[in-house]
XYZ file of C-alpha atoms in Angstrom:
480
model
C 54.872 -22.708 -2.212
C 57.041 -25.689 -0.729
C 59.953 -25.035 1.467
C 62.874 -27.271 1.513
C 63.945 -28.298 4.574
C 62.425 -26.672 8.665
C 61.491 -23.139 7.447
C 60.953 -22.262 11.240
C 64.363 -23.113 11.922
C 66.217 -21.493 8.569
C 64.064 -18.242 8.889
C 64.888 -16.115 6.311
C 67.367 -18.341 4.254
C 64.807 -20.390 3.634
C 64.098 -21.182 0.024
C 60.648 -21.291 -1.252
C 59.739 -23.099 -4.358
C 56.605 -22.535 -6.369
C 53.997 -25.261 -6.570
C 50.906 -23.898 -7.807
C 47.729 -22.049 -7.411
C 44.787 -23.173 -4.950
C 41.640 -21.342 -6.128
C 38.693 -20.499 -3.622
C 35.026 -20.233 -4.381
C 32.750 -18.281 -2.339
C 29.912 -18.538 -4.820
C 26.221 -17.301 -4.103
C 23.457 -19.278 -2.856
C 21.323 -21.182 -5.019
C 18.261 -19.442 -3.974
C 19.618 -15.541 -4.853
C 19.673 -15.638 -8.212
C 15.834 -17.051 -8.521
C 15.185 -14.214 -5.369
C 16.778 -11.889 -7.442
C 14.528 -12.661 -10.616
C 11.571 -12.432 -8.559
C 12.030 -9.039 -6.836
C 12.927 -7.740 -10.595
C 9.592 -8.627 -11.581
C 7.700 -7.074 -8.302
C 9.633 -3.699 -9.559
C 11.857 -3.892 -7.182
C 15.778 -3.023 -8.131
C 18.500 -4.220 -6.482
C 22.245 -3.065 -5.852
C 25.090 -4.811 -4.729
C 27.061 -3.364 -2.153
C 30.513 -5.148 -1.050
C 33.589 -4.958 0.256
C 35.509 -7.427 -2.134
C 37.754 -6.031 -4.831
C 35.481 -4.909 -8.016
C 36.494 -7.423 -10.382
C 35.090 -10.420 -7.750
C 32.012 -7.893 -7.152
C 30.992 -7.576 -10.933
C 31.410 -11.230 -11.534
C 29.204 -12.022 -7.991
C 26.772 -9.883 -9.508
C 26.729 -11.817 -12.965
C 26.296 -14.916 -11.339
C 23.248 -13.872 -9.679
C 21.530 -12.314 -12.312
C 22.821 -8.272 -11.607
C 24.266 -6.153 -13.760
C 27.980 -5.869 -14.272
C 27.870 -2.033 -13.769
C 29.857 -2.462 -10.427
C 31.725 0.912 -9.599
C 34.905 0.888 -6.983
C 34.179 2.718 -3.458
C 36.777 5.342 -4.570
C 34.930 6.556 -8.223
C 31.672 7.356 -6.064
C 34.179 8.905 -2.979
C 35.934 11.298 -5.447
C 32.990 11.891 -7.841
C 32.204 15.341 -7.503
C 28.700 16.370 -6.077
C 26.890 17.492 -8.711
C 27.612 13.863 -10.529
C 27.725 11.634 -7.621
C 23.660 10.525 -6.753
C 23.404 9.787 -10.974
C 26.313 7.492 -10.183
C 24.611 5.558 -7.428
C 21.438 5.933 -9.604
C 22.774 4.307 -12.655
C 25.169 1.573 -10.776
C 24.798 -1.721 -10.309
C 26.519 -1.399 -7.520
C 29.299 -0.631 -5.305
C 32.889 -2.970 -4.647
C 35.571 -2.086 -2.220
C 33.462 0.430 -0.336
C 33.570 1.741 3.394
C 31.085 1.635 6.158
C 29.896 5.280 5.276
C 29.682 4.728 1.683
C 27.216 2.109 2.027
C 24.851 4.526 4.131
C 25.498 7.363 1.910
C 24.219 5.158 -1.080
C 21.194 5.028 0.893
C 20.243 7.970 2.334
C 21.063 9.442 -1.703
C 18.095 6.541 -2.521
C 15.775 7.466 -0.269
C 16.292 11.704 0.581
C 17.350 12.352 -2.855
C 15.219 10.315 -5.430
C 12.934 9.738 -2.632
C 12.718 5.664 -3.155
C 11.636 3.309 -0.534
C 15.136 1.994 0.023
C 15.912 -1.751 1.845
C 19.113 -2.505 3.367
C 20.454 -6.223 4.360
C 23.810 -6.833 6.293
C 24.998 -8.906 8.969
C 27.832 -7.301 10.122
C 29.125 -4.080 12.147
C 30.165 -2.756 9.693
C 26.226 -2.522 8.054
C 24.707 -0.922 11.048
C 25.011 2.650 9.942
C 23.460 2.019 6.581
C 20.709 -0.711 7.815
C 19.770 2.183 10.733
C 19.440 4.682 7.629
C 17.241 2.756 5.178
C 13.277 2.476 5.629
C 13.402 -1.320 5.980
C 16.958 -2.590 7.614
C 16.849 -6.153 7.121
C 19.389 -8.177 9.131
C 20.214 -11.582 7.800
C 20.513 -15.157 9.700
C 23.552 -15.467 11.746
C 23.881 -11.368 12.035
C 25.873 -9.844 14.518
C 23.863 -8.109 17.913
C 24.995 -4.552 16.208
C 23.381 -5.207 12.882
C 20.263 -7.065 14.666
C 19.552 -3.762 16.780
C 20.060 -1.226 13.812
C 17.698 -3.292 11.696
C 13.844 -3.284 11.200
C 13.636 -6.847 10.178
C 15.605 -9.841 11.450
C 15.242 -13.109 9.307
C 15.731 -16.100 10.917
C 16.023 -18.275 7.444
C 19.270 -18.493 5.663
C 19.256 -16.833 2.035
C 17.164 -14.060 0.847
C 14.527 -15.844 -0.544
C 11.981 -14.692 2.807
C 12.540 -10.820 1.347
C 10.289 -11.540 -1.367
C 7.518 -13.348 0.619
C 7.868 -10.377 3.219
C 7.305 -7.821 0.022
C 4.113 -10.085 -1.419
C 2.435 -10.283 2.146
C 3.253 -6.424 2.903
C 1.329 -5.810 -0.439
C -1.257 -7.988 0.424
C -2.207 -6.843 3.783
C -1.739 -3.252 1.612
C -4.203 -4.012 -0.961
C -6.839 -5.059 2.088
C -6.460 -1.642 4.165
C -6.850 0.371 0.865
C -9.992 -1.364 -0.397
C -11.514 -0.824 3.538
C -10.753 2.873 3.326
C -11.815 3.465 -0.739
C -15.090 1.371 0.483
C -16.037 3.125 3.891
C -15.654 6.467 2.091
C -17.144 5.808 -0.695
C -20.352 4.447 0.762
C -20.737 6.948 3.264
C -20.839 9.087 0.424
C -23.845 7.351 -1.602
C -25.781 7.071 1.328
C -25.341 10.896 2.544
C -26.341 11.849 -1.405
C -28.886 9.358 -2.220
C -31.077 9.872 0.894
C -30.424 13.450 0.970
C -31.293 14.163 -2.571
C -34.534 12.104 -2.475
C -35.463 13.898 0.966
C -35.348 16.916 -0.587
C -36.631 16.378 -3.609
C -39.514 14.538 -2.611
C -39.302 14.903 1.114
C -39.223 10.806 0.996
C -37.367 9.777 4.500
C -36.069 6.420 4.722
C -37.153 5.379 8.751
C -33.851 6.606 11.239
C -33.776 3.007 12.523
C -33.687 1.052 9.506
C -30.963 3.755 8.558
C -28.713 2.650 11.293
C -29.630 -0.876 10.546
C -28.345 -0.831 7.339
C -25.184 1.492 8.301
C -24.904 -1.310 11.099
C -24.963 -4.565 8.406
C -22.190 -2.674 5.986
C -19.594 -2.615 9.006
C -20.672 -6.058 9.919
C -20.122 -7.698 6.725
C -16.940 -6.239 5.852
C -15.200 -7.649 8.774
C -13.991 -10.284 6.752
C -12.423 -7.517 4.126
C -9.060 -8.652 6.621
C -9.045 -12.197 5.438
C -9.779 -11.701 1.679
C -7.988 -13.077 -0.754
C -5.943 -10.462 -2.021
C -3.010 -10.530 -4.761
C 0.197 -9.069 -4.653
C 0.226 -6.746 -7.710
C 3.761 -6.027 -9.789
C 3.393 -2.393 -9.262
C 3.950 -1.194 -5.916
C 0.263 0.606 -4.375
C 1.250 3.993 -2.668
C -0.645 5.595 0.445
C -1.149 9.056 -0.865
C -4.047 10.245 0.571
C -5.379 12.167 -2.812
C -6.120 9.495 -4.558
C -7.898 7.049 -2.165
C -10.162 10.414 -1.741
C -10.300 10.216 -5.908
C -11.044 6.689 -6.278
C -13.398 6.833 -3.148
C -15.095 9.831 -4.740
C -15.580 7.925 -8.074
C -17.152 5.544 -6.426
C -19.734 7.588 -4.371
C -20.753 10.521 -7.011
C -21.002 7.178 -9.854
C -22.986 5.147 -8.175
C -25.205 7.648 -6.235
C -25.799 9.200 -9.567
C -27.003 6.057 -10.965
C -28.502 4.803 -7.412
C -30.954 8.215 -7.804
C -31.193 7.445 -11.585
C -32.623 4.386 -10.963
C -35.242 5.400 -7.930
C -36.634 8.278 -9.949
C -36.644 6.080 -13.054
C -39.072 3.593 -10.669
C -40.933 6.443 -9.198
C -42.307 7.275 -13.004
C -42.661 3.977 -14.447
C -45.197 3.586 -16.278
C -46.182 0.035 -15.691
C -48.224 0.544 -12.112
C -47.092 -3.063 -11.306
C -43.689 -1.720 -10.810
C -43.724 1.337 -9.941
C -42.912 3.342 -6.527
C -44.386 6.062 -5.058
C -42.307 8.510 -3.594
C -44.886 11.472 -3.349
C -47.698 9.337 -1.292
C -51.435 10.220 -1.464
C -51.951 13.855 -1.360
C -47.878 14.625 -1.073
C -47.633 13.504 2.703
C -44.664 11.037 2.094
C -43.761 7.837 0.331
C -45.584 4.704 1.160
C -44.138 2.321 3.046
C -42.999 -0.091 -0.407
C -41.112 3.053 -1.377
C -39.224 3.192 1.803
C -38.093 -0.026 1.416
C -37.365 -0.282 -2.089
C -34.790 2.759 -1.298
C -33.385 0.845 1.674
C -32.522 -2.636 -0.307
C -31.476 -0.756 -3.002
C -28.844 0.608 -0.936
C -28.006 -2.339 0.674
C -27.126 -3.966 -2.151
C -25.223 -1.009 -3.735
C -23.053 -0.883 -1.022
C -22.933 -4.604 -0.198
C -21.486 -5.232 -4.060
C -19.213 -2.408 -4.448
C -16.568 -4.452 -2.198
C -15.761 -6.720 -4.711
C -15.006 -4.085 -7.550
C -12.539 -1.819 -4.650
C -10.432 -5.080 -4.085
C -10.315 -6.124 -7.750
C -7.187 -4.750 -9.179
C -8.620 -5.598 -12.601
C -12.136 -5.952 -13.844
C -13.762 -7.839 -11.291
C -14.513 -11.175 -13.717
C -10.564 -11.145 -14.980
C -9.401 -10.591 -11.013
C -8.495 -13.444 -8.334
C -11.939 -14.382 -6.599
C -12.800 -13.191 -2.993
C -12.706 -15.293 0.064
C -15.300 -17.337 0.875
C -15.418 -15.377 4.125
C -15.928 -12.081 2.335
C -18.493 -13.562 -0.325
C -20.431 -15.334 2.198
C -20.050 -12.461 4.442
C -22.152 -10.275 1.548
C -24.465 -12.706 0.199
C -25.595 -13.169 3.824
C -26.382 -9.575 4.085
C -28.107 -9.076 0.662
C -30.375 -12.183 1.469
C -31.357 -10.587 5.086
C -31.929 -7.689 3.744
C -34.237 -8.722 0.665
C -36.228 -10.966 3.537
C -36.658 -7.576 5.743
C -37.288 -5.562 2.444
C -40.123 -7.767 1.649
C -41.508 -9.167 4.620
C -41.219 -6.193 7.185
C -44.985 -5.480 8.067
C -44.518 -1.651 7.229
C -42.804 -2.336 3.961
C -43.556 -5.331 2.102
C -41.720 -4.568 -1.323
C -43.285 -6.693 -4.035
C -40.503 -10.030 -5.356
C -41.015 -7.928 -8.783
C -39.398 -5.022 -7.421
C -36.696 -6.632 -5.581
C -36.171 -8.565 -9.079
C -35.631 -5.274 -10.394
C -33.532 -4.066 -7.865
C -31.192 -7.369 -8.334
C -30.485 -6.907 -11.950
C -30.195 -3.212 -12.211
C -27.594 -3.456 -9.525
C -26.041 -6.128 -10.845
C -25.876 -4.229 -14.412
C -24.487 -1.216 -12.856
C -21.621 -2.837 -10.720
C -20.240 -4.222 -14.393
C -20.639 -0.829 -15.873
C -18.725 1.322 -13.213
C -16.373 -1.777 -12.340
C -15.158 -1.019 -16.495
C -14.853 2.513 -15.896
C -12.993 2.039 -12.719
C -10.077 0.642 -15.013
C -9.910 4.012 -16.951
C -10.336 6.000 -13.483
C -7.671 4.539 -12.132
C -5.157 4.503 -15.708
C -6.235 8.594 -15.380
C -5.330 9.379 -11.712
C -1.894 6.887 -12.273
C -3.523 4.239 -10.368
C -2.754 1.323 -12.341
C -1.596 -1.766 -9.897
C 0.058 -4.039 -12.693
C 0.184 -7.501 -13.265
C -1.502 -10.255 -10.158
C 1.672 -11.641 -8.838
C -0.464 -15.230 -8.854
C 2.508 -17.412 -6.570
C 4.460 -17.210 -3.793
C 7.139 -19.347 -5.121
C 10.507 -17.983 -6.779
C 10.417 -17.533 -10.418
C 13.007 -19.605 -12.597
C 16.055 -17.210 -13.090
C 16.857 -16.791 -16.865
C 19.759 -16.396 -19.197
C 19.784 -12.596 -20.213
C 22.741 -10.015 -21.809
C 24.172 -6.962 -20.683
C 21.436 -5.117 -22.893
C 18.354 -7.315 -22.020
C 19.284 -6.126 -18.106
C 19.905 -2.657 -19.286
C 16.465 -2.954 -20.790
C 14.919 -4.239 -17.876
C 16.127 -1.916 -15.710
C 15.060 1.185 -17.456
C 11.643 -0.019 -17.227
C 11.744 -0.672 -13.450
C 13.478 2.902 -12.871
C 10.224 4.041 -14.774
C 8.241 2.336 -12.493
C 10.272 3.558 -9.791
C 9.908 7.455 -10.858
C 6.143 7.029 -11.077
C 5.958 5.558 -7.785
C 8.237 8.125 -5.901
C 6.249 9.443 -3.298
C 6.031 13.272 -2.987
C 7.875 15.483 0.029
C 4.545 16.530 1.322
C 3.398 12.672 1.850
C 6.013 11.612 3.272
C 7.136 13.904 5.947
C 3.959 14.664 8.167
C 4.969 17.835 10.253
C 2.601 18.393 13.525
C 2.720 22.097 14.958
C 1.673 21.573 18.431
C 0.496 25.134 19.855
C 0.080 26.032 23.809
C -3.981 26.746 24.414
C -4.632 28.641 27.403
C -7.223 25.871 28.516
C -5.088 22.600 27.609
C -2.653 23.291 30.573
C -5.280 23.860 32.806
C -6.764 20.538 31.538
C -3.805 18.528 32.498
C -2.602 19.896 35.161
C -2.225 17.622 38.132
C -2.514 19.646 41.201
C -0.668 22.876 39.595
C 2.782 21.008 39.200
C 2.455 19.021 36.573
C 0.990 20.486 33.156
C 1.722 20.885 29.468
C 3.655 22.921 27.516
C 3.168 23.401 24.046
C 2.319 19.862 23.718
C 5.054 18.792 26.247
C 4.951 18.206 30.235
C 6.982 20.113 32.129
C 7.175 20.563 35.898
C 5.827 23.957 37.136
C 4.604 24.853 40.838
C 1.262 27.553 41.767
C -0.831 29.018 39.317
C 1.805 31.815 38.132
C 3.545 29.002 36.673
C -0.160 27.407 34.721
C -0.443 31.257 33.673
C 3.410 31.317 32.130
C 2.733 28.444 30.435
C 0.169 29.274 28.554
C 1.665 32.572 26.981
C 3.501 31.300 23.616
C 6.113 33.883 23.248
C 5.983 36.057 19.970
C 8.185 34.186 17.199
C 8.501 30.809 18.833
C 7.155 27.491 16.945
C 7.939 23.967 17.959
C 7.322 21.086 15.811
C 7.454 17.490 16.376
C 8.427 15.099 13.467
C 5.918 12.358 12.976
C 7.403 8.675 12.165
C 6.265 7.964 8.828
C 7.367 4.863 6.489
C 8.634 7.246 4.216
């Protein structure tokens, strides 16, 4: 509008006249809608929460590749309870809303359908809701108030360093879990292989060479931390049941075919081949025997790495690192050299030849049946995310996103962690000798797994008497 004439100095008889409209564009960055695309394929949904009026909110959200199911603050504030958490379920998100609607959107995420629930903000306004979610992410240029409420801080502009953060976090993910499926599960064959042969044949594998080969497992997996792992599209949960499934697969499988295989040796009928487990006149297994038992688990163990960290069959799956397969191959070759050169063993090359390609055999076999193990126990990692980079945003209607996102709630209900794994309860109980084991001097001691300042041995007596009825619990931190 133009004003004719001083408006200061006419006040309110000045006369305004109408000169047009001057629009303002506060459109998305370039990166978001590609970020956006990219998260949507690691399974990950997203919801836009603002405080702009709903009709700028739905149309943000179209832009960058969202959903235009964008509710007003108010629908979810007056929606009574029993409908409200399906609202924030089925949104695609939230215009016009308060501080304290944005956290309640997120603690209904995470308490109530029990998701892993992300929160980005920069302002004051967003520290209540980043402090509530799992992973608070503040963005570049925050304020102090969102920076301390928040678990991450990026120092980048744009989102685009969320999905790198989610590919590494998988990554490092994948590594741990293949450690912990491995360590178990080879613990496992070696308990039951040398155990069962022991008793069946009272065969004993020398206590050194045990520890040797016990020793060369941890060794070589030390480079397990810089393997190349993938990213899958499925997000991998820590529940403790089934690494203890997968590890046991691993164990009972291949220390059933481990003692398959020895036995199979140990009545072979061509002599050339053939080990004796028995010895001359039942005193114990020759010396070949031992070994052939050792190298055979060496390589057992050494190979089953590469089928734990493949989250497909191992020949389809992204190849190890060099550090990891050099790291094995080392280990295989020392021990076929002390297998078949160590003066009380001396395994013949025909042995170790067999040794070689029944292991090799078996690894294929079990790594196949690994993919049905894991499809049983819901397992299944999904599709190698191959690249870091952002994928290429695409053209897509209402319905094609309503689509899309009723397969990634799927994904998200089959990856919902139960209430037992994620909140780890300790009960710390008062024993009459743990006071008395801490005490410094009589004054300081604990108390039901907490110091407190008592004086004279009346008090380290009172302190170890729980009275009848009380329980104190501490809650653990847990990323769930």
């Amino acid at each position: 509008a133009v004003c004719e004439g001083n408006a200061r100095e006419l006040g309110d008889a000045a006369v305004w006249k109408f000169a047009g409209l001057l629009p303002m564009l506060d459109p998305p960055r370039e990166d978001t809608p590609a970020t956006i695309e990219s998260l949507h394929h690691a399974n990950i949904s997203v919801k836009m929460i603002t405080g702009d009026h709903a009709n700028v909110g739905k149309e943000t959200s179209r832009l960058i590749g969202l959903g235009t199911n964008v509710l007003p603050g108010e629908e979810m504030r007056n929606a009574p309870s029993e409908t409200k958490n399906d609202i924030i379920w089925n949104a695609d998100g939230f215009a016009a809303v308060l501080p304290s609607d944005k956290r309640e959107i997120v603690l209904v995420l995470r308490n109530h359908f029990g998701l892993v629930t992300g929160m980005t903000g920069d302002g004051v306004n967003d520290a209540a809701a980043l402090s509530a979610a799992q992973v608070g992410i503040a963005v570049a240029g925050a304020t102090d108030a969102a920076k301390n409420a928040a678990d991450l801080i990026l120092t980048e502009e744009g989102l685009s360093p969320i999905y790198g953060a989610v590919l590494e976090s998988r990554r490092i993910f994948a590594r741990i879990k293949a450690y912990v499926v491995y360590r178990v599960a080879a613990s496992i064959i070696l308990v039951l292989t040398l155990s069962i042969v022991i008793f069946v044949t009272s065969c004993a594998v020398d206590s050194l060479m045990i520890i040797i080969l016990a020793l060369l497992n941890d060794v070589s997996m030390i480079p397990v931390a810089y393997d190349n792992a993938k990213a899958t599209t499925k997000p991998q949960l820590p529940v403790a049941k089934t690494l203890v499934l997968q590890s046991l697969f691993y164990g009972l499988v291949q220390a059933g075919l481990s003692l398959m295989f020895i036995f199979s040796m140990a009545n072979n009928r061509d002599e050339r081949f053939a080990i004796d487990l028995n010895g001359p006149n039942n005193e114990g297994c020759t010396g070949e025997a031992r070994g052939f038992i050792w190298f055979h688990l060496v390589m057992v163990t050494e190979l089953m790495i590469f089928s734990v960290r493949a989250p497909r069959f191992v020949l389809l799956s992204p190849p190890p690192s060099m550090y990891l397969a050099g790291s094995v191959l080392l280990t295989l070759i020392l021990g076929g050299l002390i297998a078949g050169f160590l003066q009380t063993w001396t395994v013949p090359g025909g042995d170790i030849g067999w040794i070689i390609l029944f292991n090799i055999a078996s690894f294929l076999v079990v790594d196949l049946m690994k993919l049905q193990f894991r499809k049983m126990i819901g397992e299944e990692p999904g599709d190698v995310i191959l690249s870091d980079d952002l994928l290429t945003p695409t053209t897509r209607t209402e319905t094609q996103k309503t689509v899309e996102k009723g397969e990634r709630y799927r994904t998200h209900r089959e990856s919902i962690v139960s209430v037992a794994d994620r909140n780890h309860v300790v009960e710390v109980k008062s024993k009459s000798g743990l006071p008395a084991f801490f005490s410094l001097g009589g004054e300081t001691m604990m108390d039901n797994g907490y110091v407190n300042v008592r004086k004279g041995v009346a008090g380290l007596a009172a302190s170890s008497v729980v009275p009848s009825g009380t329980r104190r619990t501490k809650q653990v931190s847990s990323p769930y």
